[in-house]
Short mmCIF file of C-alpha atoms and ligand atoms in Angstrom, two decimals:
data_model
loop_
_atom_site.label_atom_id
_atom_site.label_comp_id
_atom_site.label_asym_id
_atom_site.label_seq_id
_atom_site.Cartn_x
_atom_site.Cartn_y
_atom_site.Cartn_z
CA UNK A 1 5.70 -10.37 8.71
CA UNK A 2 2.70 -11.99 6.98
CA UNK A 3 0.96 -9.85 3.85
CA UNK A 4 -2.34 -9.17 3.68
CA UNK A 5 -4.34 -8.90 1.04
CA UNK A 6 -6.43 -5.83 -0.22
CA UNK A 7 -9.29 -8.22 -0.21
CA UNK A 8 -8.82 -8.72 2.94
CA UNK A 9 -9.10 -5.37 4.04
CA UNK A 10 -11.93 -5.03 2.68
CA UNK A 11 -14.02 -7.72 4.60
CA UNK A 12 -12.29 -6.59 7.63
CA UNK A 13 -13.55 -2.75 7.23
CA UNK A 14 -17.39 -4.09 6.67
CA UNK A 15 -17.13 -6.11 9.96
CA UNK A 16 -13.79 -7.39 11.75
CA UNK A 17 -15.81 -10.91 12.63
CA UNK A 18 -16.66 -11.17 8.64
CA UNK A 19 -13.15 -11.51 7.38
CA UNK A 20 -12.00 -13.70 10.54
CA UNK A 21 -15.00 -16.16 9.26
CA UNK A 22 -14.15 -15.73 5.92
CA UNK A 23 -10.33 -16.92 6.35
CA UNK A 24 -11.47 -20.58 6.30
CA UNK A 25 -13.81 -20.30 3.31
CA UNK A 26 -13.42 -21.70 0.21
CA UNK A 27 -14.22 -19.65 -2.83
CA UNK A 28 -17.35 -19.80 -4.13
CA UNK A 29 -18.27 -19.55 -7.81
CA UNK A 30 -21.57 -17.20 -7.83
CA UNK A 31 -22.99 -14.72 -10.13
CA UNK A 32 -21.29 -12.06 -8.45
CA UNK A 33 -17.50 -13.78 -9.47
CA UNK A 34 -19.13 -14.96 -12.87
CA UNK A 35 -19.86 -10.83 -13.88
CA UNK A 36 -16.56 -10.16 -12.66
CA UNK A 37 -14.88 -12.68 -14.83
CA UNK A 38 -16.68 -11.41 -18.28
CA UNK A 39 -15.67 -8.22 -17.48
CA UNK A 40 -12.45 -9.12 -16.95
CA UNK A 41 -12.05 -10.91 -20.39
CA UNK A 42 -14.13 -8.07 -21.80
CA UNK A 43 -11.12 -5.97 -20.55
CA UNK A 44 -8.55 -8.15 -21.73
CA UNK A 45 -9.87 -8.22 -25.44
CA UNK A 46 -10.31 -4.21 -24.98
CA UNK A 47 -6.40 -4.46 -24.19
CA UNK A 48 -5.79 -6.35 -27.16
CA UNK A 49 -8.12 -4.30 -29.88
CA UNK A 50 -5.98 -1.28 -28.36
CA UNK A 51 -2.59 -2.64 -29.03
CA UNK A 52 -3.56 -3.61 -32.67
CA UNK A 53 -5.01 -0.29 -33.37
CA UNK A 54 -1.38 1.35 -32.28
CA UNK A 55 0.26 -0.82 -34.00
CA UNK A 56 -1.82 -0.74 -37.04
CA UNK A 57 -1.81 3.11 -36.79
CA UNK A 58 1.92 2.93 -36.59
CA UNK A 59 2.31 1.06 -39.77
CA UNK A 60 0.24 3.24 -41.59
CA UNK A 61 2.43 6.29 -40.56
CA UNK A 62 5.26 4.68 -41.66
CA UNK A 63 4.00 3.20 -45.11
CA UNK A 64 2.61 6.63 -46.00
CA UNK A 65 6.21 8.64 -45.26
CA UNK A 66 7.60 5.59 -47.20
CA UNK A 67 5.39 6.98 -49.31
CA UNK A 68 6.32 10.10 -49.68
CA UNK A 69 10.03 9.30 -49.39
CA UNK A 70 9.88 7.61 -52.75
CA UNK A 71 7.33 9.16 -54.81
CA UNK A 72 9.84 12.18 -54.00
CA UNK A 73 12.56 10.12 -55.13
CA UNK A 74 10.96 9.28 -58.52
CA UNK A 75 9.99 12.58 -59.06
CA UNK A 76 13.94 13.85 -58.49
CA UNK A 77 14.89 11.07 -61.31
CA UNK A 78 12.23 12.65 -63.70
CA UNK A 79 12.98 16.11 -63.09
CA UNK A 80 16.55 17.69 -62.99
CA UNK A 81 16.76 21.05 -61.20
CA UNK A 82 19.57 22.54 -59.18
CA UNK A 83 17.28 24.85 -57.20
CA UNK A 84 15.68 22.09 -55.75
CA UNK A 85 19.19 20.16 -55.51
CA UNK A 86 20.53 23.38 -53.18
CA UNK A 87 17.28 23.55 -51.28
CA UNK A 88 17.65 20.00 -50.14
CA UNK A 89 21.42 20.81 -49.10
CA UNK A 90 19.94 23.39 -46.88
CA UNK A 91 17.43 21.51 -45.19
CA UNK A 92 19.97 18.61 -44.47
CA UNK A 93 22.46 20.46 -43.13
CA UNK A 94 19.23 22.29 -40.99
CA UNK A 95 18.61 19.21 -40.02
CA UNK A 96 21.78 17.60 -39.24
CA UNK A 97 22.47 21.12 -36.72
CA UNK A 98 18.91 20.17 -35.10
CA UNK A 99 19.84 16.28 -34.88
CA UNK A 100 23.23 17.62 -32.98
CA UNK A 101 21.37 20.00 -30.88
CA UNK A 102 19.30 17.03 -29.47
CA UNK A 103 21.88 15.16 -29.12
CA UNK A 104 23.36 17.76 -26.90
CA UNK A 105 20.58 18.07 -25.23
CA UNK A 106 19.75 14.48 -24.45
CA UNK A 107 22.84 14.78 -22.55
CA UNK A 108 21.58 17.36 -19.92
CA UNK A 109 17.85 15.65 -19.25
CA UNK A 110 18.19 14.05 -15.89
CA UNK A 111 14.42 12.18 -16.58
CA UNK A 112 15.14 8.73 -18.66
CA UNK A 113 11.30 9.56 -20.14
CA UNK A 114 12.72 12.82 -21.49
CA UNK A 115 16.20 11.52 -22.38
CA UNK A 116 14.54 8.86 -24.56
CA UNK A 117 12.21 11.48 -26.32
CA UNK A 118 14.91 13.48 -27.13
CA UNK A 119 16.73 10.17 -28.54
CA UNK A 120 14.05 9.59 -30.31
CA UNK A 121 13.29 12.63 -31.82
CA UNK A 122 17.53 12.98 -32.64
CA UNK A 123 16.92 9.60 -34.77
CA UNK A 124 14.10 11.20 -36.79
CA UNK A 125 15.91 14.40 -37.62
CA UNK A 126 19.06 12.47 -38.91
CA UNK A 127 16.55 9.98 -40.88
CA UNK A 128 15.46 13.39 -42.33
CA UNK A 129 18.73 14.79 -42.73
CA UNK A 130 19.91 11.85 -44.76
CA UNK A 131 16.94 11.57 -46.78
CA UNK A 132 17.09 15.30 -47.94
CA UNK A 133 20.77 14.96 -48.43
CA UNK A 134 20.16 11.83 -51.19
CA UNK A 135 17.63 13.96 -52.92
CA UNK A 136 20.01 16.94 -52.94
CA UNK A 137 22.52 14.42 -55.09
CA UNK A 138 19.11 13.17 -57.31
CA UNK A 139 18.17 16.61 -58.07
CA UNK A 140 21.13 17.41 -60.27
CA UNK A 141 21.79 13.89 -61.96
CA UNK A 142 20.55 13.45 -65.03
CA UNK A 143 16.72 12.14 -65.57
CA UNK A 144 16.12 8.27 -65.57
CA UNK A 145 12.04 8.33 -66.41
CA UNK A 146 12.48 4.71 -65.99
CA UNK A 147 13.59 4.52 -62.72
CA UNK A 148 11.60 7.82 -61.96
CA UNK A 149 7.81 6.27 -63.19
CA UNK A 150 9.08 2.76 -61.21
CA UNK A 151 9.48 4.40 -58.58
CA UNK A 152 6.45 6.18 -58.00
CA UNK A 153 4.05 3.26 -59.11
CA UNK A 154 6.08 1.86 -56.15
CA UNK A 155 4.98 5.09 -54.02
CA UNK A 156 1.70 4.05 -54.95
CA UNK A 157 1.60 0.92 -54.11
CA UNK A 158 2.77 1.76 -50.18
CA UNK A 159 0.14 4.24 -50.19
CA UNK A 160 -2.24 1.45 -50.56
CA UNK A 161 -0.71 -0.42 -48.01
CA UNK A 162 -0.97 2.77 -45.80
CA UNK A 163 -4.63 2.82 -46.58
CA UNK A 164 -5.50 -1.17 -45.58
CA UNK A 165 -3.61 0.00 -42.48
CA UNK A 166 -5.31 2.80 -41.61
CA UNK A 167 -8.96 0.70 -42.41
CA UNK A 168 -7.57 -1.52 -39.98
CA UNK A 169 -7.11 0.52 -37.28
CA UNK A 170 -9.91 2.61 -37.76
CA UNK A 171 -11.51 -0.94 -37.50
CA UNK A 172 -10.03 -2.03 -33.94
CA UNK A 173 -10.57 1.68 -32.78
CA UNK A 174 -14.86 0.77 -33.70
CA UNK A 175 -13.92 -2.64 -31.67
CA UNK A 176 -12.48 -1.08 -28.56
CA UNK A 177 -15.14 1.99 -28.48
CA UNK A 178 -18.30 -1.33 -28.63
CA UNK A 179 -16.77 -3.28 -25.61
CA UNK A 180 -15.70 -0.27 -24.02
CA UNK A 181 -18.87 0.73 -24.39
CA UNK A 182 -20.57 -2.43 -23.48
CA UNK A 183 -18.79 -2.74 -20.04
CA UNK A 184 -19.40 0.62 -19.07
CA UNK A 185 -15.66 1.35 -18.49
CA UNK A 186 -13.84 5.06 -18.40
CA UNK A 187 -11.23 6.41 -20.69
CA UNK A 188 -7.77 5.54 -21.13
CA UNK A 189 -5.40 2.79 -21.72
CA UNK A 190 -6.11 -0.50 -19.97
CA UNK A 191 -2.65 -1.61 -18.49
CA UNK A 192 -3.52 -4.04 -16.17
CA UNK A 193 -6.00 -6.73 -15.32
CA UNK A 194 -7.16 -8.83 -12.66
CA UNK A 195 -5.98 -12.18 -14.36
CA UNK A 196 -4.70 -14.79 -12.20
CA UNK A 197 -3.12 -16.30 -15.01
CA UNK A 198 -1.24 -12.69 -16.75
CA UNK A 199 -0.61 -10.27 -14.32
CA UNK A 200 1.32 -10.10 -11.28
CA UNK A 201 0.03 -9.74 -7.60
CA UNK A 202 1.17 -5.95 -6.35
CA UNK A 203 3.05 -6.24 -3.31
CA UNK A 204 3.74 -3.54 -1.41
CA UNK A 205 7.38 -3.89 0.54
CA UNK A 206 6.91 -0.52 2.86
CA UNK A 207 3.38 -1.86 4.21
CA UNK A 208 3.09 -5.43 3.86
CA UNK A 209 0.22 -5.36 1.77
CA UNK A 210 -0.71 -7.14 -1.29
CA UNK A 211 -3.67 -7.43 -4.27
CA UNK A 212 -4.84 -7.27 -7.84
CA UNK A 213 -7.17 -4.27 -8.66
CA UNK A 214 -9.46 -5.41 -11.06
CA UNK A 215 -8.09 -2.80 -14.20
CA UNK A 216 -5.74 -0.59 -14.21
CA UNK A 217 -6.41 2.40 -16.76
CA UNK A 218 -3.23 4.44 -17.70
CA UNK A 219 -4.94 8.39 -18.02
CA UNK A 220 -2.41 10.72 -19.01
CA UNK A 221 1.21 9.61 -17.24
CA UNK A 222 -1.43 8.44 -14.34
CA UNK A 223 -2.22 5.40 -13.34
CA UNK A 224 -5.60 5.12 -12.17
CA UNK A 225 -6.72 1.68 -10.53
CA UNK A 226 -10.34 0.48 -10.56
CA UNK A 227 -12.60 -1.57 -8.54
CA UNK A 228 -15.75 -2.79 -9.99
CA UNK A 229 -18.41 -4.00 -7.90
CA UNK A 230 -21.60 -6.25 -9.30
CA UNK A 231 -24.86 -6.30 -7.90
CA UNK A 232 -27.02 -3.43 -6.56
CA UNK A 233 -25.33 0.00 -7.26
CA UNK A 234 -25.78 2.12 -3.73
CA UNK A 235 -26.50 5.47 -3.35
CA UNK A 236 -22.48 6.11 -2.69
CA UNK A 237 -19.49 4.49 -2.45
CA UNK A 238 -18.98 1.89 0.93
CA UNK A 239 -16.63 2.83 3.17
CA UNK A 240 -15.05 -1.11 3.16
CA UNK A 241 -14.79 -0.30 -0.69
CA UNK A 242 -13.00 2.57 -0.25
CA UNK A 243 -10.62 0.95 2.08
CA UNK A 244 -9.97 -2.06 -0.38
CA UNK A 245 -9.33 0.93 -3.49
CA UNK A 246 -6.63 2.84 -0.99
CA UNK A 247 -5.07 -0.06 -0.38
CA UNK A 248 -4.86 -0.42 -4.35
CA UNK A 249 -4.28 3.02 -4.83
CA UNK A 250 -0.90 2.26 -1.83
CA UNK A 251 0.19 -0.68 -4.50
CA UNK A 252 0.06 1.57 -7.27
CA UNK A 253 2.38 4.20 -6.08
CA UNK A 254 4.94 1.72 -4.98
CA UNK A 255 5.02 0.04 -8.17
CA UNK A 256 3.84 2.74 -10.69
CA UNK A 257 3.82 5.94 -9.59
CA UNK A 258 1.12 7.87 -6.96
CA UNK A 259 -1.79 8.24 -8.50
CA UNK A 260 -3.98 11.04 -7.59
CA UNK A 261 -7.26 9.09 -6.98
CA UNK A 262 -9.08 5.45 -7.58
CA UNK A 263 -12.24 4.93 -9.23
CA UNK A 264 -14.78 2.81 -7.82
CA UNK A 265 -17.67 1.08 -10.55
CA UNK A 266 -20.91 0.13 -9.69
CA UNK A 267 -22.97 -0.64 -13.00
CA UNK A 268 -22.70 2.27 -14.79
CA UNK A 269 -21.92 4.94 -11.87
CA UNK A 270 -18.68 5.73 -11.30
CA UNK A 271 -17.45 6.88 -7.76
CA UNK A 272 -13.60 9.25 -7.84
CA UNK A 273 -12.09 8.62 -4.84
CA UNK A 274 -9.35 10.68 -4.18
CA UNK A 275 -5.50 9.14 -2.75
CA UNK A 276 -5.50 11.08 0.81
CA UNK A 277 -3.31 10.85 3.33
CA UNK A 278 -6.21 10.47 6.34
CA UNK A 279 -7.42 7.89 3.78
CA UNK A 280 -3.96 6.22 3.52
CA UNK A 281 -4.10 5.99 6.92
CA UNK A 282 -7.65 4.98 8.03
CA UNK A 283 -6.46 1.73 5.89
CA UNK A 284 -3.32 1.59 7.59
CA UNK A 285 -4.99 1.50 11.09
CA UNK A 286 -7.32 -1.35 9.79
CA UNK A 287 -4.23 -3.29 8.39
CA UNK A 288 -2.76 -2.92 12.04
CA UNK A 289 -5.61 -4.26 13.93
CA UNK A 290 -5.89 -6.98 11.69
CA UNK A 291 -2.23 -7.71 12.45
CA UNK A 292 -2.97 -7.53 16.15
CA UNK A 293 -6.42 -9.81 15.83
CA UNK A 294 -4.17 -12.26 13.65
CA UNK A 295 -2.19 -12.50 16.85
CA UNK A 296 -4.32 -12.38 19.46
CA UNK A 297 -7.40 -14.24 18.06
CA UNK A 298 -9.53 -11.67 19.35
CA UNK A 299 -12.46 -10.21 16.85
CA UNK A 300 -15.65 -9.17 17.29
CA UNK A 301 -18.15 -6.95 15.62
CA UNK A 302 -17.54 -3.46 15.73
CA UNK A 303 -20.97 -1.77 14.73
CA UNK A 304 -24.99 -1.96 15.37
CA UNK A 305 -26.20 -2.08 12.47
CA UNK A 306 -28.50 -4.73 11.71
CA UNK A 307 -28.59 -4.07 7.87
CA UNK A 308 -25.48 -5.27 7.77
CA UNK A 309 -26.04 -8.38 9.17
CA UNK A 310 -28.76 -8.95 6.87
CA UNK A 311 -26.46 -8.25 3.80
CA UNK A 312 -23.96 -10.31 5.43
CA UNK A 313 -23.15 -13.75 3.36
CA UNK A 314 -21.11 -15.25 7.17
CA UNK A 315 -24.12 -14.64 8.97
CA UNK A 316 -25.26 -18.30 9.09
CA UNK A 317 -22.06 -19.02 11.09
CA UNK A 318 -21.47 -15.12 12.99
CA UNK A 319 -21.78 -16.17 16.47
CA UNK A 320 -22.49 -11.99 17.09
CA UNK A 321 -25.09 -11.38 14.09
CA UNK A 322 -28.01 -9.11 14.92
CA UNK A 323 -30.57 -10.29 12.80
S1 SF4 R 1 -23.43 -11.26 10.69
FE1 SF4 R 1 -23.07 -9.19 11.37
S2 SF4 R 1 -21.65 -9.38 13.06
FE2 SF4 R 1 -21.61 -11.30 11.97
S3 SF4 R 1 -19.94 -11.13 10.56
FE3 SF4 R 1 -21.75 -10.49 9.50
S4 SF4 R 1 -21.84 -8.28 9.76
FE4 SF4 R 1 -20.43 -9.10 11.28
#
């Protein structure tokens, strides 16, 4: 069985006789497709600002507990005391138990998401555990003010390194608020683009359906997709656009995970539209008829209205047009 495209079901739900018209067309370059490609590469350089400010913000986490690791290690080489020394024995053996008590634990999470958290978090406590453990020995040796005043010019030094870091991605964080700003887009992490070049067509295996939502913005553990239509922002969202975004929204659940509504742009407005099953399968119906006109090579127009018509871009050629 052929797939059809989310594009397709579109045309098809705004008049059956546009999208049989528009299956021998070739695409056309207008200001409509130009829009949609700068916001696209608007998109793509949000994408990219966002990564660097994570992973700018991630090195400045780590340089500044770097830090802190070894100013505290200079200051153990400059100061002797056995209070401290037993203190630190306590809070590595604290940690070690809570280390072992996630590992434990890790064990019984059936969710990989939750397994790897706990992982994660296991690795941190024993980092901790062996760190406090090393100052528990440096505590009672005797002082080295060499070594001590080294190391925490050293300490200093990494927390200027955390501090360019931090600038940095205070910087991109500026960068990605402008363009975000700029295009008019919602909140949340953009993890997928309409790029022919970068990101993969969604199929869907259950329903024979395919397409590329223009973003899609991760909100939460949700993954939201988003249509953005140019031009003249109506007074609500059409009902062909709201087919094309369930079909999206169908796409996303196989390959994500369901999300609990699309979001359709025009200009600044921004139209919710929630992931219903009599939605799901309105766009289903249309999918089958389209399957049956593919077959039987009947189509005609299925409404009066001539404003449609008028709006239509196959009219020159719409052997059915009313106007
Ligand atoms: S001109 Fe009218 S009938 Fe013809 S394809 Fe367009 S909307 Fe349909």
């Amino acid at each position: 069985m052929d797939y059809i495209s989310a594009g397709d079901i579109e045309k098809y739900s705004y008049c059956p006789l546009s999208w049989w018209l528009s299956r021998n067309e070739k695409h056309k370059e207008n200001e409509g497709v130009r829009r949609h490609r700068e916001i696209s590469k608007g998109a793509a350089d949000m994408k990219k600002k966002y990564k660097q400010m994570k992973e700018f913000e991630s090195m400045a986490i780590y340089f500044s507990i770097g830090a802190t690791i070894i100013s505290l290690v200079g200051i153990s080489f400059i100061y002797t005391s056995p209070i401290l020394s037993r203190m630190f024995i306590l809070f590595s053996i604290l940690w070690l138990g809570f280390s072992f008590y996630l590992l434990w634990k890790a064990d019984k999470y059936a969710i990989l998401v939750e397994r790897k958290n706990a992982e994660r978090i296991m690795v941190i406590a024993s980092a901790a555990a062996t760190t406090f453990s090393i100052f528990s020995v440096t505590f009672i040796l005797p002082p080295n003010y060499t070594l001590g005043y080294v190391l925490e010019v050293l300490s200093l030094l990494w927390l200027v390194f955390a501090t360019y870091f931090l600038y940095m991605a205070m910087k991109r964080d500026i960068q990605y608020n402008e363009i975000k700003k700029k295009l008019q887009l919602p909140d949340g992490e953009i993890v997928y683009i309409d790029d022919l070049q970068k990101s993969p067509i969604l199929k869907s295996e259950k329903y024979k359906i395919w397409g590329r939502p223009d973003l899609l913005i991760k909100m939460g553990d949700d993954y939201i997709p988003v249509e953005i239509k140019t031009g003249r922002v109506p007074r609500g969202p059409h009902f062909s656009h709201i087919m094309q975004l369930t079909a999206y929204m169908v796409l996303v659940e196989e390959n994500y995970k369901t999300p609990p509504y699309g979001l359709l742009k025009y200009g600044p407005v921004i139209y919710k539209i929630e992931y219903e099953e009599d939605l799901k399968n309105i766009m289903l119906q249309k999918v089958k008829e389209m399957r049956e006109a593919l077959k039987t090579g009947e189509v005609h127009r299925n409404h009066n209205k001539v404003g449609k018509c008028l709006h239509c871009s196959r009219r020159e050629l719409c052997p059915e047009r009313l106007s």
